[in-house]
Amino acid sequence: MKRPIILFLMLLTFTSIKAQQATLTATDCMRYAVEHNHDIRIGQLTQDTRRAERTSAAGAFLPQVSASIGAQYNFGRAIDPETNTYTNVSTFYNGYSVQASLPVFDGFQRINQLRAAKASLLMGRNQLRAQQDELALQVFEAYCNVLYYEGTVRMAEEKREQSLLTLRQTQVMAEVGQKSEADVAQMEAQLAADDYEITRQQNELSTAILSLKQLMNFPETDTLLLAPSTLITPSTPTTSQTPQTSRTFQNPSEPLTLENPAIAAAAQNVVVARRNLNVARGALSPSISISGGMSTSFNKMLHNEAISFRDQMSNNKGEYVYASVSIPIFNRLQTLTSIRKQRNNLRIAEEELAQKRDELVKLQLQAENDCEGFRKQTLQMQHKVEADSIAARLTTRKYEEGLSSAIDVQTSTATLLESRSRLLQCQLMLALKQKLANYYKGLPLL
């Protein structure tokens, strides 16, 4: 009976381990980073604060209601509330009141404050999205670095296998007198150099993985397994493979610019600044408010009979309604100073929006130029890798036939390794720049 239970628990453990070792794609890494980043979480809490400010601005249109209860115990000389004369008898007074007030007109300050709060909420939403996109781009770049060093480690291991095979062939040929001991020593040195290169590339890979984990806020003690990447395709890139779009940022007034979160946040910041300026100007207008309330009280002279509490509460009950008008005349230039500050803030926000638009146009053009440049470099490096592969094979064949030296073999294989690594770098940089170009054109990252 115990054996099936033990097997079941072992199966659950194995399934749990396999689930924890699930591989992650580039998109998975970016989403994980966005969900677990501390700055993103702080931004989400800040956004919740903006949401509370919007609720507060909407609540300013509701009446303000308050109630009060008071009790007073007088000793010695005091005023009798009933006769309004002085008395030396100790008295007890208990009062109740309820009042409500509502501003009718305040120079449209409340309306502008509510609109500013709504615009601030939209601005914060776009700022949070821009922060998430910036982090996602950093993670994507770190992901490409990991792929690059994984490729260089694989290339170095393949080169070592080839060097080991060549060393064994050289040793056999030295035994029959076709190669010298110097050739054997040269191949042994090449094998040692390949071992060193593998160790160096593995260290670079460990550093790249650590950087990716730190950006993702991934537990450093856990193993980060990356899924086979589709960023690098075996097909030769051509100009026709460039993602085309008819929508560009050449005209900063186009609505497309608002699709970029940084531009949208800057545009909403202009709206917030304009609403705040209207709020400051509204302080110059008179304000009108109405109020109303009800009050009652209970009085009693100690050691004397008094009217019952219920009767006094009914007899002393009073109601009132009043309206007030407040006209600002002079407040030591505080309103004028506030208007000046808000006007400058509006101009600053407009300049920042124009600056963001210009920067976005430059970044998009730069990304497109980089894409075209790395596309051409990738095409050229593919041809170079093919040529270096043929040269390395021919040099190895000539070495086996005694027509070339060990140094020639080392030079050809080193040239081939460098070409392959540069090709891999160009392919990954092309994928990164295409991601940037598409993002600047308004396409979402996640």
XYZ file of C-alpha atoms in Angstrom:
446
model
C 0.000 0.000 0.000
C 2.876 2.356 0.758
C 4.684 1.746 -2.518
C 2.034 3.346 -4.802
C 1.927 6.389 -2.512
C 5.699 6.773 -2.667
C 5.643 6.456 -6.462
C 2.857 9.038 -6.645
C 4.831 11.503 -4.494
C 7.949 10.956 -6.616
C 5.897 11.639 -9.744
C 4.560 14.874 -8.239
C 8.079 15.959 -7.273
C 9.397 15.233 -10.749
C 6.502 17.140 -12.317
C 7.141 20.104 -9.998
C 10.826 20.166 -10.912
C 10.024 20.057 -14.616
C 7.526 22.881 -14.184
C 10.098 25.007 -12.405
C 12.570 24.405 -15.232
C 10.246 25.704 -17.951
C 12.088 27.539 -20.695
C 11.496 31.235 -21.301
C 11.332 33.083 -24.597
C 12.336 36.709 -25.071
C 8.715 37.801 -24.578
C 8.449 35.695 -21.425
C 11.578 37.330 -20.013
C 10.237 40.805 -20.736
C 6.877 40.043 -19.132
C 8.528 38.477 -16.104
C 10.698 41.577 -15.656
C 7.708 43.925 -15.925
C 5.735 41.903 -13.370
C 8.545 41.612 -10.804
C 10.402 44.915 -11.114
C 10.352 47.079 -7.972
C 10.294 50.385 -9.875
C 7.268 49.190 -11.866
C 5.468 48.284 -8.660
C 6.271 51.708 -7.200
C 4.869 53.263 -10.379
C 1.683 51.231 -9.995
C 1.262 52.484 -6.429
C 1.881 56.044 -7.613
C -0.782 55.515 -10.252
C -3.198 54.400 -7.537
C -2.454 57.662 -5.701
C -3.382 59.611 -8.846
C -6.604 57.622 -8.999
C -7.371 58.651 -5.416
C -6.670 62.299 -6.311
C -9.191 62.059 -9.141
C -11.777 60.700 -6.706
C -11.015 63.558 -4.324
C -11.458 66.125 -7.108
C -14.822 64.593 -8.027
C -15.895 64.633 -4.378
C -15.383 68.412 -4.250
C -18.721 68.793 -6.091
C -20.615 67.161 -3.230
C -21.887 69.159 -0.237
C -19.902 69.118 2.956
C -21.983 67.934 5.929
C -20.916 68.072 9.574
C -22.541 67.532 12.952
C -21.483 68.644 16.417
C -22.462 67.890 19.999
C -21.334 69.995 22.922
C -21.774 69.949 26.667
C -20.954 72.749 29.111
C -21.015 72.738 32.923
C -20.831 76.184 34.558
C -19.829 76.929 38.173
C -20.309 80.197 39.929
C -21.255 83.408 38.157
C -22.575 82.753 34.637
C -25.284 83.860 32.214
C -28.608 82.105 32.429
C -29.474 80.970 28.863
C -33.178 81.299 29.557
C -33.260 84.848 31.030
C -29.925 86.090 29.643
C -29.028 87.459 33.086
C -26.218 86.707 35.480
C -26.727 84.015 38.005
C -24.638 82.295 40.646
C -26.378 78.951 40.255
C -24.438 76.176 38.566
C -25.918 75.264 35.173
C -25.585 72.517 32.622
C -25.843 73.197 28.864
C -26.018 70.616 26.081
C -26.154 71.640 22.379
C -26.629 69.760 19.085
C -26.203 71.040 15.530
C -26.068 69.763 11.933
C -24.929 71.912 9.039
C -24.191 71.532 5.335
C -22.408 73.826 2.897
C -22.004 73.762 -0.858
C -19.875 76.061 -3.030
C -21.948 77.265 -5.964
C -19.307 79.128 -7.952
C -15.541 79.285 -7.484
C -14.251 80.505 -10.821
C -14.480 76.963 -12.290
C -11.625 75.857 -10.053
C -13.253 72.547 -9.117
C -14.021 71.701 -12.741
C -10.452 72.411 -13.790
C -9.090 70.478 -10.835
C -11.163 67.450 -11.835
C -9.996 67.697 -15.450
C -6.408 68.082 -14.283
C -6.759 64.988 -12.107
C -8.135 62.967 -15.038
C -5.313 64.143 -17.283
C -2.800 63.362 -14.554
C -4.212 59.830 -14.326
C -3.790 59.340 -18.069
C -0.304 60.833 -17.898
C 0.670 58.430 -15.128
C -0.713 55.507 -17.095
C 1.440 56.408 -20.094
C 4.469 57.067 -17.908
C 4.057 53.621 -16.376
C 3.777 52.063 -19.812
C 6.873 53.946 -20.995
C 8.726 52.703 -17.921
C 7.624 49.152 -18.677
C 8.691 49.470 -22.325
C 12.097 50.831 -21.353
C 12.650 47.903 -19.012
C 11.428 45.458 -21.663
C 13.912 46.855 -24.187
C 16.745 46.511 -21.680
C 15.731 42.899 -21.010
C 15.538 42.189 -24.735
C 19.045 43.553 -25.219
C 20.344 41.467 -22.295
C 18.561 38.446 -23.784
C 20.382 39.017 -27.080
C 23.689 39.197 -25.201
C 22.981 35.806 -23.613
C 22.176 34.346 -27.030
C 25.398 35.775 -28.428
C 27.604 34.250 -25.752
C 25.729 30.957 -25.957
C 26.603 30.952 -29.632
C 30.259 31.840 -29.032
C 30.560 29.062 -26.437
C 29.076 26.598 -28.902
C 31.433 27.787 -31.644
C 34.437 27.545 -29.334
C 33.482 23.995 -28.371
C 33.098 23.034 -32.025
C 36.506 24.535 -32.778
C 38.042 22.576 -29.902
C 36.581 19.338 -31.243
C 38.070 20.125 -34.618
C 41.438 20.973 -33.044
C 41.366 17.733 -31.047
C 40.662 15.745 -34.215
C 43.477 17.538 -36.042
C 45.846 16.875 -33.122
C 45.124 13.156 -33.231
C 45.676 13.092 -36.969
C 48.941 14.963 -36.516
C 50.109 12.523 -33.858
C 49.379 9.573 -36.148
C 51.135 11.278 -39.038
C 54.119 12.060 -36.787
C 54.427 8.390 -35.887
C 54.778 7.465 -39.553
C 57.154 10.355 -40.217
C 54.847 12.618 -42.223
C 54.734 15.341 -39.518
C 57.316 16.593 -37.058
C 57.145 16.949 -33.317
C 56.944 20.713 -33.816
C 53.646 20.245 -35.653
C 52.346 18.102 -32.794
C 53.421 20.731 -30.252
C 51.782 23.447 -32.339
C 48.490 21.527 -32.397
C 48.692 20.894 -28.647
C 49.172 24.609 -28.117
C 46.165 25.285 -30.326
C 44.084 22.830 -28.267
C 45.146 24.576 -25.063
C 44.231 27.933 -26.600
C 40.798 26.542 -27.499
C 40.281 25.366 -23.911
C 41.154 28.853 -22.691
C 38.753 30.410 -25.182
C 35.930 28.097 -24.053
C 36.540 29.073 -20.416
C 36.598 32.773 -21.305
C 33.385 32.589 -23.311
C 31.685 30.598 -20.542
C 32.626 33.332 -18.062
C 31.184 35.939 -20.418
C 28.016 33.838 -20.702
C 27.703 33.596 -16.905
C 28.060 37.388 -16.638
C 25.413 37.922 -19.335
C 22.993 35.537 -17.617
C 23.568 37.297 -14.296
C 22.837 40.674 -15.900
C 19.634 39.284 -17.421
C 18.545 37.864 -14.062
C 19.173 41.198 -12.351
C 17.087 43.071 -14.903
C 14.303 40.493 -14.588
C 14.580 40.403 -10.779
C 14.875 36.658 -11.242
C 16.131 34.608 -8.244
C 19.878 34.339 -8.727
C 19.983 30.892 -7.128
C 17.492 29.456 -9.654
C 18.449 28.256 -13.095
C 17.292 30.457 -15.963
C 16.531 28.297 -18.988
C 15.988 30.080 -22.288
C 13.901 28.574 -25.057
C 15.416 28.105 -28.526
C 15.353 31.549 -30.063
C 13.645 32.430 -33.329
C 15.416 35.795 -33.566
C 18.028 34.308 -35.901
C 16.751 32.755 -39.106
C 18.905 30.862 -41.560
C 17.519 32.812 -44.481
C 19.615 35.585 -45.926
C 18.165 38.997 -45.053
C 17.387 41.225 -47.962
C 16.040 44.690 -48.340
C 12.601 43.292 -49.157
C 12.388 41.766 -45.680
C 12.337 45.154 -44.028
C 9.061 45.658 -42.146
C 7.262 48.365 -44.066
C 4.825 50.850 -42.676
C 3.321 53.951 -44.194
C 3.032 55.676 -40.841
C 6.007 57.742 -39.777
C 6.783 60.561 -37.389
C 7.846 63.096 -39.987
C 4.919 65.338 -39.034
C 4.928 65.809 -35.219
C 1.252 66.860 -35.322
C 0.096 63.446 -36.534
C -2.025 61.465 -34.042
C 0.373 58.527 -34.449
C 2.875 60.163 -32.105
C 0.406 59.688 -29.254
C 0.725 55.927 -29.661
C 4.183 56.149 -28.154
C 3.736 56.196 -24.359
C 6.452 58.791 -23.805
C 4.810 61.185 -26.281
C 1.356 60.489 -24.850
C 2.605 61.190 -21.323
C 4.181 64.473 -22.436
C 0.948 65.476 -24.199
C -1.091 64.743 -21.083
C 1.400 66.752 -19.042
C 0.566 69.753 -21.235
C -3.143 69.225 -20.482
C -2.424 69.018 -16.742
C -0.388 72.223 -16.838
C -3.124 74.040 -18.755
C -5.786 72.939 -16.260
C -3.623 74.012 -13.337
C -3.214 77.420 -14.971
C -7.000 77.723 -15.217
C -7.284 76.765 -11.547
C -4.827 79.514 -10.602
C -6.728 82.054 -12.702
C -9.995 81.002 -11.080
C -8.718 82.324 -7.748
C -9.216 85.855 -9.136
C -12.988 85.320 -9.427
C -15.491 85.786 -6.604
C -16.753 82.645 -4.920
C -20.335 81.963 -3.909
C -21.466 79.333 -1.439
C -24.677 78.407 0.357
C -25.080 76.758 3.744
C -27.856 75.484 5.905
C -28.252 73.779 9.233
C -30.275 72.965 12.284
C -29.489 73.296 16.013
C -31.100 72.653 19.372
C -30.073 72.627 23.027
C -30.916 71.537 26.554
C -30.444 73.727 29.683
C -30.793 72.938 33.327
C -30.017 74.735 36.585
C -28.638 72.287 39.064
C -30.705 71.578 42.191
C -33.767 73.068 40.406
C -36.515 71.538 38.375
C -36.210 71.954 34.576
C -38.298 71.377 31.504
C -37.922 67.864 30.211
C -35.155 67.051 27.731
C -37.625 66.139 25.017
C -39.582 69.363 25.312
C -36.462 71.533 25.340
C -35.059 69.755 22.280
C -38.291 70.562 20.457
C -38.713 74.113 21.794
C -35.080 75.205 21.284
C -34.789 73.815 17.772
C -33.725 76.337 15.136
C -33.015 76.170 11.388
C -31.048 78.498 9.178
C -29.977 78.996 5.554
C -27.482 81.552 4.353
C -25.437 82.447 1.281
C -22.054 84.097 1.204
C -20.007 85.821 -1.475
C -16.246 86.131 -1.140
C -14.491 88.691 -3.344
C -10.688 88.519 -3.483
C -9.171 91.988 -3.233
C -5.570 91.621 -2.102
C -3.719 88.546 -0.857
C -0.150 89.820 -1.004
C 0.240 88.885 -4.713
C -0.068 85.173 -3.974
C -2.606 84.583 -6.752
C -0.607 86.486 -9.359
C 2.525 84.576 -8.392
C 0.687 81.282 -8.679
C -0.631 82.217 -12.128
C 2.871 83.106 -13.266
C 4.272 79.782 -12.022
C 1.537 77.764 -13.707
C 2.003 79.677 -16.965
C 5.706 78.849 -16.924
C 4.904 75.215 -16.139
C 2.630 75.141 -19.193
C 5.344 76.535 -21.427
C 7.851 74.045 -20.023
C 5.432 71.172 -20.687
C 4.922 72.354 -24.278
C 8.673 72.546 -24.839
C 9.135 69.065 -23.365
C 6.448 67.697 -25.683
C 8.149 69.233 -28.716
C 11.494 67.885 -27.509
C 10.058 64.381 -27.065
C 8.615 64.457 -30.568
C 11.907 65.555 -32.089
C 13.794 62.900 -30.138
C 11.342 60.232 -31.268
C 11.807 61.188 -34.923
C 15.587 61.013 -34.509
C 15.426 57.688 -32.694
C 13.168 56.193 -35.337
C 15.395 57.336 -38.186
C 18.468 56.102 -36.319
C 16.869 52.709 -35.711
C 15.878 52.396 -39.378
C 19.382 53.341 -40.501
C 20.863 50.824 -38.063
C 18.515 48.140 -39.381
C 19.590 48.790 -42.931
C 23.257 48.856 -41.930
C 23.143 45.601 -39.940
C 21.087 43.976 -42.686
C 23.833 44.705 -45.187
C 26.521 43.642 -42.713
C 24.701 40.360 -42.073
C 24.478 39.657 -45.789
C 28.181 40.374 -46.235
C 29.186 38.318 -43.209
C 27.164 35.356 -44.470
C 29.156 35.429 -47.693
C 32.367 35.780 -45.685
C 31.505 32.813 -43.450
C 30.841 30.681 -46.510
C 34.167 31.703 -48.039
C 36.072 31.200 -44.768
C 34.485 27.761 -44.332
C 35.697 26.680 -47.761
C 39.143 28.117 -47.057
C 39.358 26.325 -43.694
C 38.371 22.986 -45.222
C 40.881 23.353 -48.056
C 43.645 24.384 -45.653
C 42.931 21.363 -43.438
C 42.962 19.077 -46.486
C 46.260 20.574 -47.668
C 47.666 20.139 -44.154
C 46.747 16.466 -44.225
C 48.511 16.163 -47.554
C 51.576 18.006 -46.264
C 51.047 21.097 -48.426
C 50.413 23.552 -45.574
C 51.694 24.121 -42.056
C 49.990 23.977 -38.666
C 50.103 27.756 -38.475
C 48.064 27.957 -41.673
C 45.434 25.671 -40.155
C 45.302 27.757 -36.977
C 44.989 30.980 -38.954
C 42.170 29.665 -41.157
C 40.169 28.208 -38.256
C 40.627 31.371 -36.183
C 39.438 33.480 -39.119
C 36.396 31.244 -39.536
C 35.554 31.457 -35.813
C 35.809 35.243 -35.868
C 33.588 35.461 -38.958
C 30.942 33.219 -37.407
C 30.905 35.225 -34.166
C 30.629 38.507 -36.056
C 27.805 37.050 -38.151
C 25.974 36.042 -34.991
C 26.515 39.517 -33.532
C 25.172 41.190 -36.674
C 22.098 38.953 -36.713
C 21.288 39.703 -33.068
C 21.876 43.431 -33.501
C 19.594 43.366 -36.533
C 16.853 41.734 -34.436
C 17.352 44.331 -31.693
C 17.257 47.302 -34.075
C 14.166 45.927 -35.806
C 12.499 45.678 -32.418
C 13.400 49.301 -31.711
C 12.240 50.513 -35.128
C 8.884 48.775 -34.797
C 8.466 50.177 -31.279
C 9.175 53.735 -32.416
C 6.583 53.285 -35.145
C 3.905 52.567 -32.550
C 3.935 48.773 -32.340
C 3.671 47.428 -28.754
C 6.548 45.458 -27.259
C 4.427 43.025 -25.258
